Amino acid sequence: MSSFDRRTLLLMPLALAACGFEPVYAPGGSGSALDGKVEVSAPNTVESFLLVQNLERKLGRSATSGNDYKLDVVVSTVTRRASITTANETNRYTIDGNARYELKSDATGQVLASGRVTDFVGYSAAGSTVSTLADERDATERLMVILADQIVNRLYATPGLSA
């Protein structure tokens, strides 16, 4: 390792500190500000149940009273044929997912963060009906994990959230 590489490595923490970098789970960071303090809206579909389940897994399940924040989420999915044979049989599907979120202060009702996240997953339809249904269910679960991760990452990056 050259001396230039070592100097760069040693100066990296100083550069990060100078740019306002703050670890999410450090004392007073946005991770500790949201941990167990966010009430996620009640699910009304299978997809929203899976999304809420993943959000609560990441943010911690809130107590029934004394929440600091309320997170409203609305999720929608669209299944599309992705691979079609010359005999017009579908071999592969994609599921496009879209989740809108809004984080509000429970005390004031002020919107602290809002946005929309999107992604997609695919699954095979080449097997039996049972395996195709299992693949679809697995793909939906994977998509909800991806969307929940994106929402949590954006919430952690929200300025002004601190414990």
JSON list of C-alpha atoms in Angstrom, two decimals:
[
{"chain": "A", "resi": 1, "resn": "MET", "atom": "CA", "xyz": [0.00, 0.00, 0.00]},
{"chain": "A", "resi": 2, "resn": "SER", "atom": "CA", "xyz": [1.53, 3.34, -0.98]},
{"chain": "A", "resi": 3, "resn": "SER", "atom": "CA", "xyz": [1.71, 6.31, 1.38]},
{"chain": "A", "resi": 4, "resn": "PHE", "atom": "CA", "xyz": [-0.91, 8.14, -0.71]},
{"chain": "A", "resi": 5, "resn": "ASP", "atom": "CA", "xyz": [-3.40, 5.32, -0.17]},
{"chain": "A", "resi": 6, "resn": "ARG", "atom": "CA", "xyz": [-2.74, 5.29, 3.58]},
{"chain": "A", "resi": 7, "resn": "ARG", "atom": "CA", "xyz": [-3.16, 9.04, 3.88]},
{"chain": "A", "resi": 8, "resn": "THR", "atom": "CA", "xyz": [-6.43, 8.90, 1.98]},
{"chain": "A", "resi": 9, "resn": "LEU", "atom": "CA", "xyz": [-7.69, 6.13, 4.22]},
{"chain": "A", "resi": 10, "resn": "LEU", "atom": "CA", "xyz": [-6.72, 8.02, 7.38]},
{"chain": "A", "resi": 11, "resn": "LEU", "atom": "CA", "xyz": [-8.28, 11.30, 6.21]},
{"chain": "A", "resi": 12, "resn": "MET", "atom": "CA", "xyz": [-11.57, 9.73, 5.08]},
{"chain": "A", "resi": 13, "resn": "PRO", "atom": "CA", "xyz": [-13.25, 9.96, 8.54]},
{"chain": "A", "resi": 14, "resn": "LEU", "atom": "CA", "xyz": [-12.37, 13.65, 8.76]},
{"chain": "A", "resi": 15, "resn": "ALA", "atom": "CA", "xyz": [-13.85, 14.31, 5.34]},
{"chain": "A", "resi": 16, "resn": "LEU", "atom": "CA", "xyz": [-17.06, 12.50, 6.29]},
{"chain": "A", "resi": 17, "resn": "ALA", "atom": "CA", "xyz": [-17.33, 14.44, 9.55]},
{"chain": "A", "resi": 18, "resn": "ALA", "atom": "CA", "xyz": [-16.84, 17.72, 7.70]},
{"chain": "A", "resi": 19, "resn": "CYS", "atom": "CA", "xyz": [-19.69, 17.01, 5.28]},
{"chain": "A", "resi": 20, "resn": "GLY", "atom": "CA", "xyz": [-22.24, 16.47, 8.05]},
{"chain": "A", "resi": 21, "resn": "PHE", "atom": "CA", "xyz": [-22.19, 12.68, 7.96]},
{"chain": "A", "resi": 22, "resn": "GLU", "atom": "CA", "xyz": [-23.98, 11.21, 10.96]},
{"chain": "A", "resi": 23, "resn": "PRO", "atom": "CA", "xyz": [-24.45, 7.48, 11.53]},
{"chain": "A", "resi": 24, "resn": "VAL", "atom": "CA", "xyz": [-28.13, 6.51, 11.55]},
{"chain": "A", "resi": 25, "resn": "TYR", "atom": "CA", "xyz": [-27.90, 4.43, 14.71]},
{"chain": "A", "resi": 26, "resn": "ALA", "atom": "CA", "xyz": [-25.59, 6.78, 16.63]},
{"chain": "A", "resi": 27, "resn": "PRO", "atom": "CA", "xyz": [-27.01, 8.35, 19.79]},
{"chain": "A", "resi": 28, "resn": "GLY", "atom": "CA", "xyz": [-29.35, 11.09, 18.60]},
{"chain": "A", "resi": 29, "resn": "GLY", "atom": "CA", "xyz": [-29.40, 9.79, 15.00]},
{"chain": "A", "resi": 30, "resn": "SER", "atom": "CA", "xyz": [-32.52, 9.36, 12.90]},
{"chain": "A", "resi": 31, "resn": "GLY", "atom": "CA", "xyz": [-32.52, 5.58, 13.52]},
{"chain": "A", "resi": 32, "resn": "SER", "atom": "CA", "xyz": [-32.94, 6.03, 17.25]},
{"chain": "A", "resi": 33, "resn": "ALA", "atom": "CA", "xyz": [-35.47, 8.83, 16.66]},
{"chain": "A", "resi": 34, "resn": "LEU", "atom": "CA", "xyz": [-37.77, 6.46, 14.76]},
{"chain": "A", "resi": 35, "resn": "ASP", "atom": "CA", "xyz": [-37.11, 3.18, 16.59]},
{"chain": "A", "resi": 36, "resn": "GLY", "atom": "CA", "xyz": [-40.41, 2.01, 18.06]},
{"chain": "A", "resi": 37, "resn": "LYS", "atom": "CA", "xyz": [-41.98, 5.47, 17.72]},
{"chain": "A", "resi": 38, "resn": "VAL", "atom": "CA", "xyz": [-43.73, 5.15, 14.35]},
{"chain": "A", "resi": 39, "resn": "GLU", "atom": "CA", "xyz": [-47.29, 3.95, 14.03]},
{"chain": "A", "resi": 40, "resn": "VAL", "atom": "CA", "xyz": [-47.76, 2.54, 10.52]},
{"chain": "A", "resi": 41, "resn": "SER", "atom": "CA", "xyz": [-51.22, 2.76, 8.95]},
{"chain": "A", "resi": 42, "resn": "ALA", "atom": "CA", "xyz": [-53.37, -0.35, 9.10]},
{"chain": "A", "resi": 43, "resn": "PRO", "atom": "CA", "xyz": [-53.12, -2.65, 6.06]},
{"chain": "A", "resi": 44, "resn": "ASN", "atom": "CA", "xyz": [-56.13, -3.37, 3.88]},
{"chain": "A", "resi": 45, "resn": "THR", "atom": "CA", "xyz": [-54.68, -5.72, 1.24]},
{"chain": "A", "resi": 46, "resn": "VAL", "atom": "CA", "xyz": [-52.24, -8.62, 1.22]},
{"chain": "A", "resi": 47, "resn": "GLU", "atom": "CA", "xyz": [-49.58, -6.39, -0.30]},
{"chain": "A", "resi": 48, "resn": "SER", "atom": "CA", "xyz": [-50.09, -3.62, 2.26]},
{"chain": "A", "resi": 49, "resn": "PHE", "atom": "CA", "xyz": [-49.99, -6.20, 5.08]},
{"chain": "A", "resi": 50, "resn": "LEU", "atom": "CA", "xyz": [-46.62, -7.46, 3.83]},
{"chain": "A", "resi": 51, "resn": "LEU", "atom": "CA", "xyz": [-45.32, -3.90, 3.46]},
{"chain": "A", "resi": 52, "resn": "VAL", "atom": "CA", "xyz": [-46.46, -2.88, 6.96]},
{"chain": "A", "resi": 53, "resn": "GLN", "atom": "CA", "xyz": [-44.96, -6.07, 8.40]},
{"chain": "A", "resi": 54, "resn": "ASN", "atom": "CA", "xyz": [-41.59, -5.25, 6.83]},
{"chain": "A", "resi": 55, "resn": "LEU", "atom": "CA", "xyz": [-41.76, -1.59, 7.90]},
{"chain": "A", "resi": 56, "resn": "GLU", "atom": "CA", "xyz": [-42.48, -2.61, 11.50]},
{"chain": "A", "resi": 57, "resn": "ARG", "atom": "CA", "xyz": [-39.62, -5.09, 11.36]},
{"chain": "A", "resi": 58, "resn": "LYS", "atom": "CA", "xyz": [-37.24, -2.29, 10.31]},
{"chain": "A", "resi": 59, "resn": "LEU", "atom": "CA", "xyz": [-38.62, 0.57, 12.43]},
{"chain": "A", "resi": 60, "resn": "GLY", "atom": "CA", "xyz": [-39.72, -1.43, 15.45]},
{"chain": "A", "resi": 61, "resn": "ARG", "atom": "CA", "xyz": [-43.32, -2.05, 16.35]},
{"chain": "A", "resi": 62, "resn": "SER", "atom": "CA", "xyz": [-44.82, 1.00, 18.01]},
{"chain": "A", "resi": 63, "resn": "ALA", "atom": "CA", "xyz": [-46.63, 1.02, 21.33]},
{"chain": "A", "resi": 64, "resn": "THR", "atom": "CA", "xyz": [-50.37, 1.67, 21.26]},
{"chain": "A", "resi": 65, "resn": "SER", "atom": "CA", "xyz": [-49.92, 5.12, 22.83]},
{"chain": "A", "resi": 66, "resn": "GLY", "atom": "CA", "xyz": [-47.18, 7.69, 22.99]},
{"chain": "A", "resi": 67, "resn": "ASN", "atom": "CA", "xyz": [-46.10, 7.45, 19.35]},
{"chain": "A", "resi": 68, "resn": "ASP", "atom": "CA", "xyz": [-44.14, 10.38, 18.03]},
{"chain": "A", "resi": 69, "resn": "TYR", "atom": "CA", "xyz": [-44.89, 9.73, 14.35]},
{"chain": "A", "resi": 70, "resn": "LYS", "atom": "CA", "xyz": [-47.59, 8.33, 12.08]},
{"chain": "A", "resi": 71, "resn": "LEU", "atom": "CA", "xyz": [-46.60, 6.75, 8.77]},
{"chain": "A", "resi": 72, "resn": "ASP", "atom": "CA", "xyz": [-49.32, 6.46, 6.14]},
{"chain": "A", "resi": 73, "resn": "VAL", "atom": "CA", "xyz": [-48.50, 4.11, 3.28]},
{"chain": "A", "resi": 74, "resn": "VAL", "atom": "CA", "xyz": [-50.47, 3.21, 0.17]},
{"chain": "A", "resi": 75, "resn": "VAL", "atom": "CA", "xyz": [-49.16, 0.40, -2.01]},
{"chain": "A", "resi": 76, "resn": "SER", "atom": "CA", "xyz": [-50.24, -0.75, -5.45]},
{"chain": "A", "resi": 77, "resn": "THR", "atom": "CA", "xyz": [-48.98, -3.46, -7.77]},
{"chain": "A", "resi": 78, "resn": "VAL", "atom": "CA", "xyz": [-49.43, -4.32, -11.42]},
{"chain": "A", "resi": 79, "resn": "THR", "atom": "CA", "xyz": [-48.60, -7.75, -12.84]},
{"chain": "A", "resi": 80, "resn": "ARG", "atom": "CA", "xyz": [-47.39, -7.81, -16.46]},
{"chain": "A", "resi": 81, "resn": "ARG", "atom": "CA", "xyz": [-46.51, -10.55, -18.89]},
{"chain": "A", "resi": 82, "resn": "ALA", "atom": "CA", "xyz": [-42.78, -10.36, -19.53]},
{"chain": "A", "resi": 83, "resn": "SER", "atom": "CA", "xyz": [-42.01, -13.38, -21.72]},
{"chain": "A", "resi": 84, "resn": "ILE", "atom": "CA", "xyz": [-44.49, -14.79, -24.21]},
{"chain": "A", "resi": 85, "resn": "THR", "atom": "CA", "xyz": [-43.90, -17.78, -26.50]},
{"chain": "A", "resi": 86, "resn": "THR", "atom": "CA", "xyz": [-44.96, -17.98, -30.14]},
{"chain": "A", "resi": 87, "resn": "ALA", "atom": "CA", "xyz": [-47.90, -20.10, -28.96]},
{"chain": "A", "resi": 88, "resn": "ASN", "atom": "CA", "xyz": [-49.02, -17.10, -26.84]},
{"chain": "A", "resi": 89, "resn": "GLU", "atom": "CA", "xyz": [-48.13, -18.79, -23.53]},
{"chain": "A", "resi": 90, "resn": "THR", "atom": "CA", "xyz": [-46.60, -16.69, -20.77]},
{"chain": "A", "resi": 91, "resn": "ASN", "atom": "CA", "xyz": [-43.31, -17.99, -19.34]},
{"chain": "A", "resi": 92, "resn": "ARG", "atom": "CA", "xyz": [-42.44, -15.05, -17.08]},
{"chain": "A", "resi": 93, "resn": "TYR", "atom": "CA", "xyz": [-44.23, -12.25, -15.27]},
{"chain": "A", "resi": 94, "resn": "THR", "atom": "CA", "xyz": [-43.07, -9.03, -13.63]},
{"chain": "A", "resi": 95, "resn": "ILE", "atom": "CA", "xyz": [-44.77, -7.29, -10.73]},
{"chain": "A", "resi": 96, "resn": "ASP", "atom": "CA", "xyz": [-44.36, -3.50, -10.70]},
{"chain": "A", "resi": 97, "resn": "GLY", "atom": "CA", "xyz": [-44.76, -2.04, -7.21]},
{"chain": "A", "resi": 98, "resn": "ASN", "atom": "CA", "xyz": [-45.45, 1.51, -6.17]},
{"chain": "A", "resi": 99, "resn": "ALA", "atom": "CA", "xyz": [-45.69, 2.78, -2.57]},
{"chain": "A", "resi": 100, "resn": "ARG", "atom": "CA", "xyz": [-46.56, 6.31, -1.49]},
{"chain": "A", "resi": 101, "resn": "TYR", "atom": "CA", "xyz": [-45.67, 7.29, 2.07]},
{"chain": "A", "resi": 102, "resn": "GLU", "atom": "CA", "xyz": [-46.17, 10.24, 4.37]},
{"chain": "A", "resi": 103, "resn": "LEU", "atom": "CA", "xyz": [-44.54, 10.60, 7.79]},
{"chain": "A", "resi": 104, "resn": "LYS", "atom": "CA", "xyz": [-46.40, 12.99, 10.11]},
{"chain": "A", "resi": 105, "resn": "SER", "atom": "CA", "xyz": [-45.70, 14.27, 13.58]},
{"chain": "A", "resi": 106, "resn": "ASP", "atom": "CA", "xyz": [-48.34, 12.76, 15.87]},
{"chain": "A", "resi": 107, "resn": "ALA", "atom": "CA", "xyz": [-48.37, 15.88, 18.06]},
{"chain": "A", "resi": 108, "resn": "THR", "atom": "CA", "xyz": [-48.75, 18.55, 15.36]},
{"chain": "A", "resi": 109, "resn": "GLY", "atom": "CA", "xyz": [-49.91, 16.65, 12.27]},
{"chain": "A", "resi": 110, "resn": "GLN", "atom": "CA", "xyz": [-47.13, 18.31, 10.27]},
{"chain": "A", "resi": 111, "resn": "VAL", "atom": "CA", "xyz": [-45.81, 16.28, 7.33]},
{"chain": "A", "resi": 112, "resn": "LEU", "atom": "CA", "xyz": [-42.12, 15.62, 7.98]},
{"chain": "A", "resi": 113, "resn": "ALA", "atom": "CA", "xyz": [-41.37, 13.41, 4.98]},
{"chain": "A", "resi": 114, "resn": "SER", "atom": "CA", "xyz": [-43.29, 12.12, 1.98]},
{"chain": "A", "resi": 115, "resn": "GLY", "atom": "CA", "xyz": [-42.56, 10.51, -1.31]},
{"chain": "A", "resi": 116, "resn": "ARG", "atom": "CA", "xyz": [-43.00, 7.56, -3.59]},
{"chain": "A", "resi": 117, "resn": "VAL", "atom": "CA", "xyz": [-40.85, 4.48, -4.13]},
{"chain": "A", "resi": 118, "resn": "THR", "atom": "CA", "xyz": [-41.07, 2.06, -7.03]},
{"chain": "A", "resi": 119, "resn": "ASP", "atom": "CA", "xyz": [-39.43, -1.19, -8.05]},
{"chain": "A", "resi": 120, "resn": "PHE", "atom": "CA", "xyz": [-40.20, -4.47, -9.74]},
{"chain": "A", "resi": 121, "resn": "VAL", "atom": "CA", "xyz": [-39.57, -8.20, -9.40]},
{"chain": "A", "resi": 122, "resn": "GLY", "atom": "CA", "xyz": [-40.04, -11.12, -11.76]},
{"chain": "A", "resi": 123, "resn": "TYR", "atom": "CA", "xyz": [-41.09, -14.73, -11.47]},
{"chain": "A", "resi": 124, "resn": "SER", "atom": "CA", "xyz": [-41.31, -17.78, -13.67]},
{"chain": "A", "resi": 125, "resn": "ALA", "atom": "CA", "xyz": [-44.59, -19.19, -14.95]},
{"chain": "A", "resi": 126, "resn": "ALA", "atom": "CA", "xyz": [-43.06, -22.16, -16.73]},
{"chain": "A", "resi": 127, "resn": "GLY", "atom": "CA", "xyz": [-43.93, -24.78, -14.12]},
{"chain": "A", "resi": 128, "resn": "SER", "atom": "CA", "xyz": [-47.21, -26.14, -12.81]},
{"chain": "A", "resi": 129, "resn": "THR", "atom": "CA", "xyz": [-50.05, -23.94, -11.60]},
{"chain": "A", "resi": 130, "resn": "VAL", "atom": "CA", "xyz": [-49.10, -24.59, -7.98]},
{"chain": "A", "resi": 131, "resn": "SER", "atom": "CA", "xyz": [-45.45, -23.65, -8.52]},
{"chain": "A", "resi": 132, "resn": "THR", "atom": "CA", "xyz": [-46.45, -20.53, -10.47]},
{"chain": "A", "resi": 133, "resn": "LEU", "atom": "CA", "xyz": [-48.73, -19.39, -7.62]},
{"chain": "A", "resi": 134, "resn": "ALA", "atom": "CA", "xyz": [-45.95, -20.06, -5.10]},
{"chain": "A", "resi": 135, "resn": "ASP", "atom": "CA", "xyz": [-43.50, -18.09, -7.26]},
{"chain": "A", "resi": 136, "resn": "GLU", "atom": "CA", "xyz": [-45.97, -15.20, -7.50]},
{"chain": "A", "resi": 137, "resn": "ARG", "atom": "CA", "xyz": [-46.45, -15.14, -3.72]},
{"chain": "A", "resi": 138, "resn": "ASP", "atom": "CA", "xyz": [-42.67, -15.22, -3.17]},
{"chain": "A", "resi": 139, "resn": "ALA", "atom": "CA", "xyz": [-42.14, -12.43, -5.70]},
{"chain": "A", "resi": 140, "resn": "THR", "atom": "CA", "xyz": [-44.77, -10.26, -3.99]},
{"chain": "A", "resi": 141, "resn": "GLU", "atom": "CA", "xyz": [-43.08, -10.81, -0.62]},
{"chain": "A", "resi": 142, "resn": "ARG", "atom": "CA", "xyz": [-39.68, -9.88, -2.11]},
{"chain": "A", "resi": 143, "resn": "LEU", "atom": "CA", "xyz": [-41.15, -6.74, -3.67]},
{"chain": "A", "resi": 144, "resn": "MET", "atom": "CA", "xyz": [-42.62, -5.59, -0.36]},
{"chain": "A", "resi": 145, "resn": "VAL", "atom": "CA", "xyz": [-39.23, -6.07, 1.35]},
{"chain": "A", "resi": 146, "resn": "ILE", "atom": "CA", "xyz": [-37.59, -3.94, -1.35]},
{"chain": "A", "resi": 147, "resn": "LEU", "atom": "CA", "xyz": [-40.21, -1.17, -1.07]},
{"chain": "A", "resi": 148, "resn": "ALA", "atom": "CA", "xyz": [-40.03, -1.16, 2.75]},
{"chain": "A", "resi": 149, "resn": "ASP", "atom": "CA", "xyz": [-36.23, -0.90, 2.62]},
{"chain": "A", "resi": 150, "resn": "GLN", "atom": "CA", "xyz": [-36.46, 2.07, 0.24]},
{"chain": "A", "resi": 151, "resn": "ILE", "atom": "CA", "xyz": [-39.00, 3.85, 2.46]},
{"chain": "A", "resi": 152, "resn": "VAL", "atom": "CA", "xyz": [-36.94, 3.29, 5.62]},
{"chain": "A", "resi": 153, "resn": "ASN", "atom": "CA", "xyz": [-33.76, 4.49, 3.90]},
{"chain": "A", "resi": 154, "resn": "ARG", "atom": "CA", "xyz": [-35.50, 7.69, 2.84]},
{"chain": "A", "resi": 155, "resn": "LEU", "atom": "CA", "xyz": [-36.94, 8.24, 6.32]},
{"chain": "A", "resi": 156, "resn": "TYR", "atom": "CA", "xyz": [-33.49, 7.80, 7.88]},
{"chain": "A", "resi": 157, "resn": "ALA", "atom": "CA", "xyz": [-32.13, 10.41, 5.46]},
{"chain": "A", "resi": 158, "resn": "THR", "atom": "CA", "xyz": [-34.81, 12.95, 6.43]},
{"chain": "A", "resi": 159, "resn": "PRO", "atom": "CA", "xyz": [-33.19, 16.05, 7.90]},
{"chain": "A", "resi": 160, "resn": "GLY", "atom": "CA", "xyz": [-34.42, 17.16, 11.30]},
{"chain": "A", "resi": 161, "resn": "LEU", "atom": "CA", "xyz": [-35.30, 13.74, 12.70]},
{"chain": "A", "resi": 162, "resn": "SER", "atom": "CA", "xyz": [-33.26, 13.16, 15.83]},
{"chain": "A", "resi": 163, "resn": "ALA", "atom": "CA", "xyz": [-33.87, 11.61, 19.19]}
]
